Amino acid sequence: MHPLISGRWSARGYDDAAAIDDEDLTTILEAGRWAPTWGRIQPVRFVVGRRGDATFAALTDSLNKGNATWAPASAAFVLVCTTDEPDDPDKHAYGAVDAGLALGQMILQAQALGFNGHPMAGFSKATAREVFAIPDDIRPLAILAIGRLADDPTTLSQEIRERDAWPRERLPLDRIAFAGRWGEPFA
């Protein structure tokens, strides 16, 4: 597996003094823009804020309590949105797939640039919709926090240090990849 994938994890211990420049942030957004898209519909849209600007502050205000404890130390937030067309099941489902692909590519690009990307679903979609005047046919799905890891973990709260020290685990492949019929492990 590529080291960008095997080394990726969703950290919380960001350096609250680290910034992201235009070039790096644009490169991360371009990675999302160039993600695969179903039927060439390209439904994914981004709302982008950097720590210190009004967009970042509004996105911070939308975070749930758990994310609000660590995420404001991020250098940037990217609100990832896609189509919201429940009357068209294909567009609705594949819009979410496209958003996930864009999010994944942005996370890997951030990793390649020395940043850490942490996707968050814990935020008020209604608040984001209202503050940014997001149209009814678009749904906010996730906020990507982008930051640099703190050089000195002792500057972080005990809770963040403990959570960032949790082992990175996934179910074994024989429990999620099947062949022949459901439940029979892919050899």
Short mmCIF file of N, CA and C in Angstrom, two decimals:
data_model
loop_
_atom_site.label_atom_id
_atom_site.label_comp_id
_atom_site.label_asym_id
_atom_site.label_seq_id
_atom_site.Cartn_x
_atom_site.Cartn_y
_atom_site.Cartn_z
N MET A 1 0.85 -1.17 0.00
CA MET A 1 0.00 0.00 0.00
C MET A 1 0.90 1.24 0.00
N HIS A 2 0.45 2.26 -0.69
CA HIS A 2 1.23 3.49 -0.77
C HIS A 2 1.35 4.13 0.62
N PRO A 3 2.52 4.67 0.96
CA PRO A 3 2.72 5.29 2.27
C PRO A 3 1.76 6.45 2.57
N LEU A 4 1.28 7.16 1.53
CA LEU A 4 0.31 8.23 1.78
C LEU A 4 -0.98 7.66 2.36
N ILE A 5 -1.32 6.43 1.96
CA ILE A 5 -2.53 5.79 2.47
C ILE A 5 -2.26 5.16 3.83
N SER A 6 -1.19 4.38 3.91
CA SER A 6 -0.91 3.68 5.17
C SER A 6 -0.54 4.65 6.30
N GLY A 7 0.02 5.81 5.95
CA GLY A 7 0.42 6.78 6.96
C GLY A 7 -0.64 7.80 7.31
N ARG A 8 -1.76 7.76 6.62
CA ARG A 8 -2.83 8.73 6.85
C ARG A 8 -3.61 8.39 8.11
N TRP A 9 -3.92 9.38 8.88
CA TRP A 9 -4.80 9.22 10.03
C TRP A 9 -5.44 10.55 10.34
N SER A 10 -6.54 10.54 11.04
CA SER A 10 -7.29 11.76 11.35
C SER A 10 -6.86 12.28 12.70
N ALA A 11 -5.83 13.11 12.69
CA ALA A 11 -5.28 13.68 13.92
C ALA A 11 -6.19 14.78 14.46
N ARG A 12 -5.97 15.11 15.70
CA ARG A 12 -6.65 16.23 16.34
C ARG A 12 -5.65 17.24 16.90
N GLY A 13 -4.41 16.81 17.07
CA GLY A 13 -3.39 17.64 17.70
C GLY A 13 -2.68 18.54 16.72
N TYR A 14 -3.37 19.60 16.29
CA TYR A 14 -2.81 20.53 15.32
C TYR A 14 -2.07 21.69 15.98
N ASP A 15 -1.12 22.21 15.24
CA ASP A 15 -0.37 23.39 15.65
C ASP A 15 -1.22 24.62 15.33
N ASP A 16 -1.67 25.30 16.37
CA ASP A 16 -2.58 26.44 16.15
C ASP A 16 -1.88 27.69 15.62
N ALA A 17 -0.56 27.62 15.42
CA ALA A 17 0.17 28.74 14.82
C ALA A 17 0.53 28.46 13.36
N ALA A 18 0.36 27.22 12.91
CA ALA A 18 0.72 26.86 11.54
C ALA A 18 -0.31 27.41 10.57
N ALA A 19 0.17 27.89 9.44
CA ALA A 19 -0.71 28.43 8.40
C ALA A 19 -0.58 27.59 7.14
N ILE A 20 -1.47 27.84 6.20
CA ILE A 20 -1.40 27.20 4.89
C ILE A 20 -1.40 28.30 3.85
N ASP A 21 -0.49 28.23 2.89
CA ASP A 21 -0.41 29.29 1.89
C ASP A 21 -1.36 29.01 0.73
N ASP A 22 -1.50 30.01 -0.14
CA ASP A 22 -2.41 29.91 -1.29
C ASP A 22 -2.10 28.70 -2.16
N GLU A 23 -0.81 28.50 -2.44
CA GLU A 23 -0.42 27.42 -3.34
C GLU A 23 -0.82 26.05 -2.79
N ASP A 24 -0.51 25.79 -1.52
CA ASP A 24 -0.85 24.49 -0.94
C ASP A 24 -2.36 24.30 -0.84
N LEU A 25 -3.09 25.32 -0.42
CA LEU A 25 -4.54 25.18 -0.30
C LEU A 25 -5.17 24.97 -1.68
N THR A 26 -4.70 25.70 -2.66
CA THR A 26 -5.22 25.53 -4.02
C THR A 26 -4.91 24.13 -4.55
N THR A 27 -3.73 23.62 -4.27
CA THR A 27 -3.37 22.27 -4.71
C THR A 27 -4.29 21.23 -4.08
N ILE A 28 -4.63 21.39 -2.82
CA ILE A 28 -5.55 20.47 -2.15
C ILE A 28 -6.94 20.56 -2.79
N LEU A 29 -7.40 21.76 -3.08
CA LEU A 29 -8.70 21.93 -3.74
C LEU A 29 -8.69 21.34 -5.15
N GLU A 30 -7.59 21.52 -5.86
CA GLU A 30 -7.47 20.94 -7.20
C GLU A 30 -7.55 19.42 -7.15
N ALA A 31 -6.96 18.82 -6.12
CA ALA A 31 -7.04 17.36 -5.97
C ALA A 31 -8.50 16.92 -5.84
N GLY A 32 -9.29 17.70 -5.13
CA GLY A 32 -10.71 17.40 -5.02
C GLY A 32 -11.45 17.63 -6.32
N ARG A 33 -11.09 18.69 -7.01
CA ARG A 33 -11.75 19.01 -8.29
C ARG A 33 -11.50 17.93 -9.33
N TRP A 34 -10.33 17.31 -9.30
CA TRP A 34 -9.98 16.30 -10.29
C TRP A 34 -10.37 14.88 -9.88
N ALA A 35 -11.12 14.74 -8.81
CA ALA A 35 -11.58 13.41 -8.40
C ALA A 35 -12.52 12.84 -9.46
N PRO A 36 -12.62 11.51 -9.54
CA PRO A 36 -13.57 10.90 -10.46
C PRO A 36 -14.99 11.41 -10.19
N THR A 37 -15.79 11.48 -11.24
CA THR A 37 -17.17 11.95 -11.11
C THR A 37 -18.07 11.11 -12.00
N TRP A 38 -19.20 10.71 -11.45
CA TRP A 38 -20.16 9.88 -12.17
C TRP A 38 -20.82 10.69 -13.27
N GLY A 39 -20.86 10.14 -14.46
CA GLY A 39 -21.57 10.77 -15.57
C GLY A 39 -21.08 12.16 -15.92
N ARG A 40 -19.90 12.51 -15.49
CA ARG A 40 -19.31 13.82 -15.75
C ARG A 40 -20.14 14.98 -15.20
N ILE A 41 -20.98 14.69 -14.17
CA ILE A 41 -21.85 15.76 -13.66
C ILE A 41 -21.12 16.74 -12.75
N GLN A 42 -20.01 16.36 -12.16
CA GLN A 42 -19.19 17.23 -11.32
C GLN A 42 -20.03 18.02 -10.30
N PRO A 43 -20.69 17.31 -9.37
CA PRO A 43 -21.60 17.98 -8.44
C PRO A 43 -20.94 18.57 -7.20
N VAL A 44 -19.67 18.31 -6.98
CA VAL A 44 -19.03 18.68 -5.73
C VAL A 44 -18.67 20.17 -5.72
N ARG A 45 -18.97 20.83 -4.59
CA ARG A 45 -18.66 22.24 -4.40
C ARG A 45 -17.99 22.41 -3.04
N PHE A 46 -17.17 23.45 -2.92
CA PHE A 46 -16.43 23.69 -1.69
C PHE A 46 -16.69 25.09 -1.17
N VAL A 47 -16.75 25.21 0.15
CA VAL A 47 -16.72 26.50 0.84
C VAL A 47 -15.43 26.46 1.65
N VAL A 48 -14.54 27.45 1.41
CA VAL A 48 -13.18 27.38 1.93
C VAL A 48 -12.91 28.55 2.87
N GLY A 49 -12.36 28.20 4.03
CA GLY A 49 -11.98 29.23 4.99
C GLY A 49 -10.62 28.94 5.60
N ARG A 50 -9.88 30.01 5.89
CA ARG A 50 -8.61 29.89 6.60
C ARG A 50 -8.76 30.48 7.99
N ARG A 51 -8.01 29.89 8.93
CA ARG A 51 -8.06 30.41 10.29
C ARG A 51 -7.84 31.91 10.26
N GLY A 52 -8.74 32.63 10.90
CA GLY A 52 -8.65 34.09 10.95
C GLY A 52 -9.62 34.80 10.04
N ASP A 53 -10.21 34.09 9.05
CA ASP A 53 -11.17 34.78 8.18
C ASP A 53 -12.61 34.46 8.60
N ALA A 54 -13.56 35.20 8.04
CA ALA A 54 -14.97 35.07 8.42
C ALA A 54 -15.54 33.70 8.06
N THR A 55 -15.12 33.12 6.94
CA THR A 55 -15.62 31.81 6.55
C THR A 55 -15.19 30.76 7.56
N PHE A 56 -13.93 30.79 7.97
CA PHE A 56 -13.42 29.85 8.97
C PHE A 56 -14.20 30.02 10.28
N ALA A 57 -14.42 31.26 10.69
CA ALA A 57 -15.14 31.51 11.94
C ALA A 57 -16.56 30.96 11.87
N ALA A 58 -17.24 31.16 10.74
CA ALA A 58 -18.60 30.65 10.59
C ALA A 58 -18.62 29.12 10.60
N LEU A 59 -17.66 28.49 9.94
CA LEU A 59 -17.58 27.03 9.96
C LEU A 59 -17.27 26.53 11.37
N THR A 60 -16.41 27.24 12.09
CA THR A 60 -16.12 26.89 13.48
C THR A 60 -17.39 26.94 14.32
N ASP A 61 -18.20 27.97 14.12
CA ASP A 61 -19.45 28.12 14.86
C ASP A 61 -20.43 26.99 14.57
N SER A 62 -20.29 26.32 13.43
CA SER A 62 -21.21 25.24 13.07
C SER A 62 -20.80 23.89 13.65
N LEU A 63 -19.58 23.78 14.19
CA LEU A 63 -19.06 22.50 14.68
C LEU A 63 -19.79 22.03 15.93
N ASN A 64 -19.92 20.70 16.05
CA ASN A 64 -20.48 20.17 17.29
C ASN A 64 -19.45 20.32 18.41
N LYS A 65 -19.88 20.06 19.64
CA LYS A 65 -19.04 20.30 20.81
C LYS A 65 -17.71 19.55 20.74
N GLY A 66 -17.73 18.29 20.34
CA GLY A 66 -16.51 17.50 20.28
C GLY A 66 -15.49 18.05 19.30
N ASN A 67 -15.93 18.38 18.10
CA ASN A 67 -15.01 18.93 17.10
C ASN A 67 -14.56 20.34 17.44
N ALA A 68 -15.41 21.09 18.14
CA ALA A 68 -15.07 22.47 18.49
C ALA A 68 -13.93 22.54 19.50
N THR A 69 -13.61 21.41 20.16
CA THR A 69 -12.52 21.44 21.14
C THR A 69 -11.14 21.40 20.50
N TRP A 70 -11.02 20.86 19.29
CA TRP A 70 -9.70 20.72 18.67
C TRP A 70 -9.60 21.36 17.28
N ALA A 71 -10.67 21.34 16.51
CA ALA A 71 -10.61 21.74 15.10
C ALA A 71 -10.25 23.21 14.87
N PRO A 72 -10.57 24.16 15.75
CA PRO A 72 -10.18 25.54 15.48
C PRO A 72 -8.67 25.77 15.38
N ALA A 73 -7.85 24.79 15.77
CA ALA A 73 -6.40 24.90 15.59
C ALA A 73 -5.98 24.58 14.15
N SER A 74 -6.93 24.16 13.31
CA SER A 74 -6.65 23.86 11.91
C SER A 74 -6.21 25.13 11.19
N ALA A 75 -5.45 24.95 10.13
CA ALA A 75 -5.05 26.08 9.30
C ALA A 75 -6.17 26.48 8.34
N ALA A 76 -7.00 25.49 7.94
CA ALA A 76 -8.10 25.76 7.00
C ALA A 76 -9.20 24.73 7.19
N PHE A 77 -10.39 25.13 6.75
CA PHE A 77 -11.54 24.23 6.67
C PHE A 77 -12.05 24.25 5.23
N VAL A 78 -12.49 23.09 4.76
CA VAL A 78 -13.16 23.01 3.47
C VAL A 78 -14.49 22.30 3.71
N LEU A 79 -15.58 23.03 3.52
CA LEU A 79 -16.91 22.43 3.59
C LEU A 79 -17.18 21.79 2.24
N VAL A 80 -17.39 20.48 2.24
CA VAL A 80 -17.63 19.73 1.01
C VAL A 80 -19.13 19.54 0.84
N CYS A 81 -19.63 19.99 -0.30
CA CYS A 81 -21.06 19.93 -0.60
C CYS A 81 -21.28 19.18 -1.92
N THR A 82 -22.50 18.68 -2.10
CA THR A 82 -22.85 18.02 -3.35
C THR A 82 -24.35 18.18 -3.60
N THR A 83 -24.82 17.54 -4.65
CA THR A 83 -26.23 17.65 -5.01
C THR A 83 -27.13 17.06 -3.94
N ASP A 84 -28.31 17.63 -3.82
CA ASP A 84 -29.35 17.12 -2.93
C ASP A 84 -30.61 16.99 -3.78
N GLU A 85 -30.72 15.87 -4.47
CA GLU A 85 -31.84 15.63 -5.38
C GLU A 85 -32.49 14.29 -5.06
N PRO A 86 -33.23 14.22 -3.93
CA PRO A 86 -33.84 12.95 -3.54
C PRO A 86 -34.82 12.39 -4.57
N ASP A 87 -35.36 13.25 -5.45
CA ASP A 87 -36.28 12.77 -6.49
C ASP A 87 -35.55 12.09 -7.65
N ASP A 88 -34.22 12.25 -7.70
CA ASP A 88 -33.40 11.59 -8.70
C ASP A 88 -32.40 10.71 -7.96
N PRO A 89 -32.77 9.46 -7.66
CA PRO A 89 -31.93 8.61 -6.82
C PRO A 89 -30.50 8.44 -7.33
N ASP A 90 -30.31 8.40 -8.65
CA ASP A 90 -28.95 8.27 -9.17
C ASP A 90 -28.11 9.49 -8.84
N LYS A 91 -28.63 10.67 -9.16
CA LYS A 91 -27.88 11.89 -8.87
C LYS A 91 -27.63 12.04 -7.37
N HIS A 92 -28.63 11.67 -6.57
CA HIS A 92 -28.51 11.81 -5.13
C HIS A 92 -27.41 10.89 -4.59
N ALA A 93 -27.44 9.62 -4.98
CA ALA A 93 -26.46 8.66 -4.49
C ALA A 93 -25.07 8.95 -5.03
N TYR A 94 -24.97 9.18 -6.34
CA TYR A 94 -23.66 9.38 -6.92
C TYR A 94 -23.06 10.73 -6.58
N GLY A 95 -23.89 11.70 -6.25
CA GLY A 95 -23.35 12.96 -5.75
C GLY A 95 -22.58 12.75 -4.45
N ALA A 96 -23.11 11.89 -3.59
CA ALA A 96 -22.42 11.57 -2.34
C ALA A 96 -21.14 10.79 -2.61
N VAL A 97 -21.18 9.88 -3.58
CA VAL A 97 -19.98 9.13 -3.94
C VAL A 97 -18.92 10.09 -4.46
N ASP A 98 -19.30 10.99 -5.34
CA ASP A 98 -18.35 11.98 -5.88
C ASP A 98 -17.75 12.83 -4.75
N ALA A 99 -18.56 13.23 -3.79
CA ALA A 99 -18.05 14.03 -2.67
C ALA A 99 -17.05 13.23 -1.85
N GLY A 100 -17.34 11.95 -1.63
CA GLY A 100 -16.40 11.11 -0.90
C GLY A 100 -15.08 10.94 -1.63
N LEU A 101 -15.16 10.78 -2.95
CA LEU A 101 -13.93 10.66 -3.74
C LEU A 101 -13.12 11.96 -3.67
N ALA A 102 -13.78 13.09 -3.78
CA ALA A 102 -13.09 14.38 -3.70
C ALA A 102 -12.44 14.55 -2.32
N LEU A 103 -13.18 14.21 -1.29
CA LEU A 103 -12.67 14.32 0.07
C LEU A 103 -11.44 13.43 0.25
N GLY A 104 -11.50 12.19 -0.24
CA GLY A 104 -10.37 11.28 -0.13
C GLY A 104 -9.13 11.81 -0.84
N GLN A 105 -9.33 12.33 -2.04
CA GLN A 105 -8.19 12.86 -2.79
C GLN A 105 -7.60 14.10 -2.11
N MET A 106 -8.44 14.95 -1.53
CA MET A 106 -7.93 16.12 -0.83
C MET A 106 -7.14 15.71 0.41
N ILE A 107 -7.61 14.69 1.11
CA ILE A 107 -6.90 14.21 2.30
C ILE A 107 -5.51 13.70 1.91
N LEU A 108 -5.44 12.91 0.84
CA LEU A 108 -4.14 12.39 0.42
C LEU A 108 -3.22 13.50 -0.09
N GLN A 109 -3.77 14.48 -0.79
CA GLN A 109 -2.95 15.61 -1.25
C GLN A 109 -2.43 16.41 -0.06
N ALA A 110 -3.28 16.62 0.92
CA ALA A 110 -2.83 17.33 2.13
C ALA A 110 -1.68 16.57 2.77
N GLN A 111 -1.82 15.25 2.86
CA GLN A 111 -0.77 14.40 3.44
C GLN A 111 0.53 14.55 2.64
N ALA A 112 0.43 14.56 1.32
CA ALA A 112 1.61 14.68 0.47
C ALA A 112 2.32 16.02 0.68
N LEU A 113 1.57 17.04 1.08
CA LEU A 113 2.14 18.37 1.30
C LEU A 113 2.61 18.59 2.75
N GLY A 114 2.49 17.55 3.58
CA GLY A 114 2.93 17.68 4.97
C GLY A 114 1.86 18.14 5.93
N PHE A 115 0.62 18.18 5.47
CA PHE A 115 -0.51 18.53 6.33
C PHE A 115 -1.25 17.26 6.72
N ASN A 116 -2.19 17.41 7.63
CA ASN A 116 -3.07 16.31 8.01
C ASN A 116 -4.49 16.76 7.71
N GLY A 117 -5.25 15.88 7.08
CA GLY A 117 -6.66 16.17 6.80
C GLY A 117 -7.55 15.31 7.68
N HIS A 118 -8.49 15.94 8.33
CA HIS A 118 -9.42 15.24 9.22
C HIS A 118 -10.85 15.57 8.80
N PRO A 119 -11.55 14.60 8.19
CA PRO A 119 -12.94 14.85 7.79
C PRO A 119 -13.87 14.81 8.99
N MET A 120 -14.83 15.73 9.00
CA MET A 120 -15.77 15.81 10.12
C MET A 120 -17.21 15.84 9.59
N ALA A 121 -18.04 14.99 10.16
CA ALA A 121 -19.47 15.05 9.88
C ALA A 121 -20.21 15.75 11.02
N GLY A 122 -19.52 15.98 12.11
CA GLY A 122 -20.12 16.59 13.30
C GLY A 122 -20.18 18.10 13.22
N PHE A 123 -21.18 18.57 12.49
CA PHE A 123 -21.41 20.01 12.39
C PHE A 123 -22.88 20.21 12.02
N SER A 124 -23.38 21.41 12.21
CA SER A 124 -24.76 21.72 11.89
C SER A 124 -24.88 22.05 10.41
N LYS A 125 -25.49 21.13 9.68
CA LYS A 125 -25.72 21.36 8.26
C LYS A 125 -26.66 22.54 8.06
N ALA A 126 -27.65 22.67 8.94
CA ALA A 126 -28.61 23.77 8.84
C ALA A 126 -27.91 25.13 9.02
N THR A 127 -27.00 25.19 9.98
CA THR A 127 -26.25 26.43 10.19
C THR A 127 -25.41 26.77 8.96
N ALA A 128 -24.69 25.77 8.43
CA ALA A 128 -23.86 26.01 7.25
C ALA A 128 -24.72 26.47 6.08
N ARG A 129 -25.86 25.80 5.90
CA ARG A 129 -26.77 26.15 4.80
C ARG A 129 -27.22 27.60 4.93
N GLU A 130 -27.58 28.00 6.14
CA GLU A 130 -28.08 29.36 6.36
C GLU A 130 -26.98 30.41 6.20
N VAL A 131 -25.85 30.20 6.87
CA VAL A 131 -24.78 31.20 6.87
C VAL A 131 -24.20 31.43 5.48
N PHE A 132 -24.06 30.35 4.70
CA PHE A 132 -23.44 30.47 3.38
C PHE A 132 -24.44 30.53 2.24
N ALA A 133 -25.74 30.61 2.57
CA ALA A 133 -26.79 30.70 1.56
C ALA A 133 -26.68 29.55 0.55
N ILE A 134 -26.49 28.35 1.08
CA ILE A 134 -26.37 27.17 0.23
C ILE A 134 -27.75 26.85 -0.35
N PRO A 135 -27.86 26.71 -1.66
CA PRO A 135 -29.16 26.45 -2.29
C PRO A 135 -29.79 25.13 -1.81
N ASP A 136 -31.09 25.04 -1.94
CA ASP A 136 -31.82 23.85 -1.48
C ASP A 136 -31.42 22.57 -2.22
N ASP A 137 -30.94 22.69 -3.45
CA ASP A 137 -30.57 21.49 -4.20
C ASP A 137 -29.11 21.07 -3.99
N ILE A 138 -28.48 21.66 -2.97
CA ILE A 138 -27.10 21.32 -2.59
C ILE A 138 -27.12 20.91 -1.12
N ARG A 139 -26.36 19.86 -0.78
CA ARG A 139 -26.30 19.44 0.62
C ARG A 139 -24.86 19.48 1.14
N PRO A 140 -24.67 20.13 2.27
CA PRO A 140 -23.37 20.10 2.92
C PRO A 140 -23.18 18.72 3.56
N LEU A 141 -22.04 18.08 3.26
CA LEU A 141 -21.82 16.71 3.76
C LEU A 141 -20.74 16.60 4.83
N ALA A 142 -19.64 17.30 4.66
CA ALA A 142 -18.52 17.15 5.59
C ALA A 142 -17.67 18.40 5.58
N ILE A 143 -16.97 18.60 6.67
CA ILE A 143 -15.95 19.65 6.73
C ILE A 143 -14.60 18.95 6.84
N LEU A 144 -13.68 19.33 5.97
CA LEU A 144 -12.33 18.82 6.05
C LEU A 144 -11.47 19.84 6.80
N ALA A 145 -10.95 19.41 7.96
CA ALA A 145 -9.99 20.23 8.69
C ALA A 145 -8.61 19.92 8.13
N ILE A 146 -7.84 20.95 7.85
CA ILE A 146 -6.48 20.78 7.33
C ILE A 146 -5.53 21.51 8.27
N GLY A 147 -4.56 20.77 8.79
CA GLY A 147 -3.62 21.39 9.71
C GLY A 147 -2.29 20.68 9.73
N ARG A 148 -1.37 21.28 10.42
CA ARG A 148 -0.06 20.65 10.65
C ARG A 148 -0.07 20.11 12.08
N LEU A 149 0.52 18.94 12.24
CA LEU A 149 0.59 18.34 13.57
C LEU A 149 1.47 19.20 14.47
N ALA A 150 1.07 19.29 15.73
CA ALA A 150 1.85 20.04 16.71
C ALA A 150 3.20 19.36 16.89
N ASP A 151 4.27 20.15 16.88
CA ASP A 151 5.62 19.60 17.07
C ASP A 151 5.81 19.05 18.47
N ASP A 152 5.20 19.71 19.44
CA ASP A 152 5.35 19.32 20.85
C ASP A 152 3.99 18.89 21.39
N PRO A 153 3.73 17.59 21.45
CA PRO A 153 2.43 17.12 21.92
C PRO A 153 2.09 17.56 23.34
N THR A 154 3.10 17.92 24.14
CA THR A 154 2.80 18.34 25.51
C THR A 154 2.06 19.68 25.54
N THR A 155 2.03 20.40 24.42
CA THR A 155 1.28 21.65 24.36
C THR A 155 -0.22 21.40 24.15
N LEU A 156 -0.57 20.15 23.87
CA LEU A 156 -1.97 19.78 23.62
C LEU A 156 -2.64 19.33 24.91
N SER A 157 -3.95 19.38 24.92
CA SER A 157 -4.67 18.90 26.09
C SER A 157 -4.46 17.39 26.25
N GLN A 158 -4.62 16.92 27.46
CA GLN A 158 -4.48 15.49 27.74
C GLN A 158 -5.45 14.66 26.89
N GLU A 159 -6.67 15.15 26.74
CA GLU A 159 -7.68 14.42 25.94
C GLU A 159 -7.23 14.26 24.49
N ILE A 160 -6.72 15.33 23.90
CA ILE A 160 -6.28 15.25 22.49
C ILE A 160 -5.07 14.34 22.38
N ARG A 161 -4.13 14.44 23.31
CA ARG A 161 -2.96 13.54 23.27
C ARG A 161 -3.39 12.09 23.34
N GLU A 162 -4.33 11.80 24.22
CA GLU A 162 -4.81 10.41 24.36
C GLU A 162 -5.51 9.93 23.09
N ARG A 163 -6.38 10.76 22.54
CA ARG A 163 -7.11 10.35 21.32
C ARG A 163 -6.16 10.18 20.14
N ASP A 164 -5.18 11.06 20.02
CA ASP A 164 -4.23 10.93 18.91
C ASP A 164 -3.30 9.73 19.09
N ALA A 165 -3.21 9.20 20.30
CA ALA A 165 -2.37 8.02 20.55
C ALA A 165 -3.12 6.71 20.33
N TRP A 166 -4.44 6.79 20.13
CA TRP A 166 -5.20 5.55 19.89
C TRP A 166 -4.61 4.85 18.67
N PRO A 167 -4.57 3.52 18.71
CA PRO A 167 -4.07 2.80 17.53
C PRO A 167 -5.00 2.97 16.33
N ARG A 168 -4.40 3.01 15.17
CA ARG A 168 -5.18 3.09 13.92
C ARG A 168 -5.51 1.66 13.52
N GLU A 169 -6.77 1.30 13.59
CA GLU A 169 -7.19 -0.06 13.31
C GLU A 169 -8.30 -0.09 12.28
N ARG A 170 -8.34 -1.16 11.53
CA ARG A 170 -9.43 -1.43 10.58
C ARG A 170 -9.78 -2.90 10.69
N LEU A 171 -11.00 -3.24 10.31
CA LEU A 171 -11.40 -4.64 10.28
C LEU A 171 -10.50 -5.39 9.32
N PRO A 172 -10.23 -6.67 9.61
CA PRO A 172 -9.41 -7.44 8.67
C PRO A 172 -10.13 -7.62 7.34
N LEU A 173 -9.34 -7.77 6.27
CA LEU A 173 -9.88 -7.87 4.92
C LEU A 173 -10.86 -9.03 4.77
N ASP A 174 -10.61 -10.15 5.47
CA ASP A 174 -11.51 -11.30 5.33
C ASP A 174 -12.89 -11.06 5.93
N ARG A 175 -13.06 -9.96 6.67
CA ARG A 175 -14.37 -9.61 7.22
C ARG A 175 -15.12 -8.58 6.37
N ILE A 176 -14.42 -8.01 5.37
CA ILE A 176 -15.09 -6.98 4.57
C ILE A 176 -15.06 -7.23 3.07
N ALA A 177 -14.21 -8.16 2.61
CA ALA A 177 -14.11 -8.44 1.17
C ALA A 177 -14.55 -9.89 0.93
N PHE A 178 -15.61 -10.05 0.15
CA PHE A 178 -16.21 -11.37 -0.06
C PHE A 178 -16.12 -11.79 -1.52
N ALA A 179 -16.21 -13.08 -1.75
CA ALA A 179 -16.25 -13.64 -3.10
C ALA A 179 -17.21 -14.83 -3.10
N GLY A 180 -17.89 -15.04 -4.19
CA GLY A 180 -18.83 -16.15 -4.28
C GLY A 180 -20.18 -15.82 -3.69
N ARG A 181 -20.20 -15.48 -2.43
CA ARG A 181 -21.43 -15.07 -1.75
C ARG A 181 -21.06 -14.27 -0.51
N TRP A 182 -22.01 -13.54 -0.01
CA TRP A 182 -21.79 -12.68 1.15
C TRP A 182 -21.28 -13.51 2.32
N GLY A 183 -20.23 -13.03 2.96
CA GLY A 183 -19.68 -13.69 4.13
C GLY A 183 -18.55 -14.65 3.83
N GLU A 184 -18.38 -15.05 2.57
CA GLU A 184 -17.27 -15.92 2.22
C GLU A 184 -16.08 -15.03 1.85
N PRO A 185 -15.01 -15.12 2.64
CA PRO A 185 -13.88 -14.21 2.42
C PRO A 185 -13.28 -14.33 1.03
N PHE A 186 -12.95 -13.18 0.48
CA PHE A 186 -12.17 -13.10 -0.75
C PHE A 186 -10.80 -13.70 -0.44
N ALA A 187 -10.39 -14.64 -1.28
CA ALA A 187 -9.09 -15.28 -1.01
C ALA A 187 -8.03 -14.38 -1.52
#
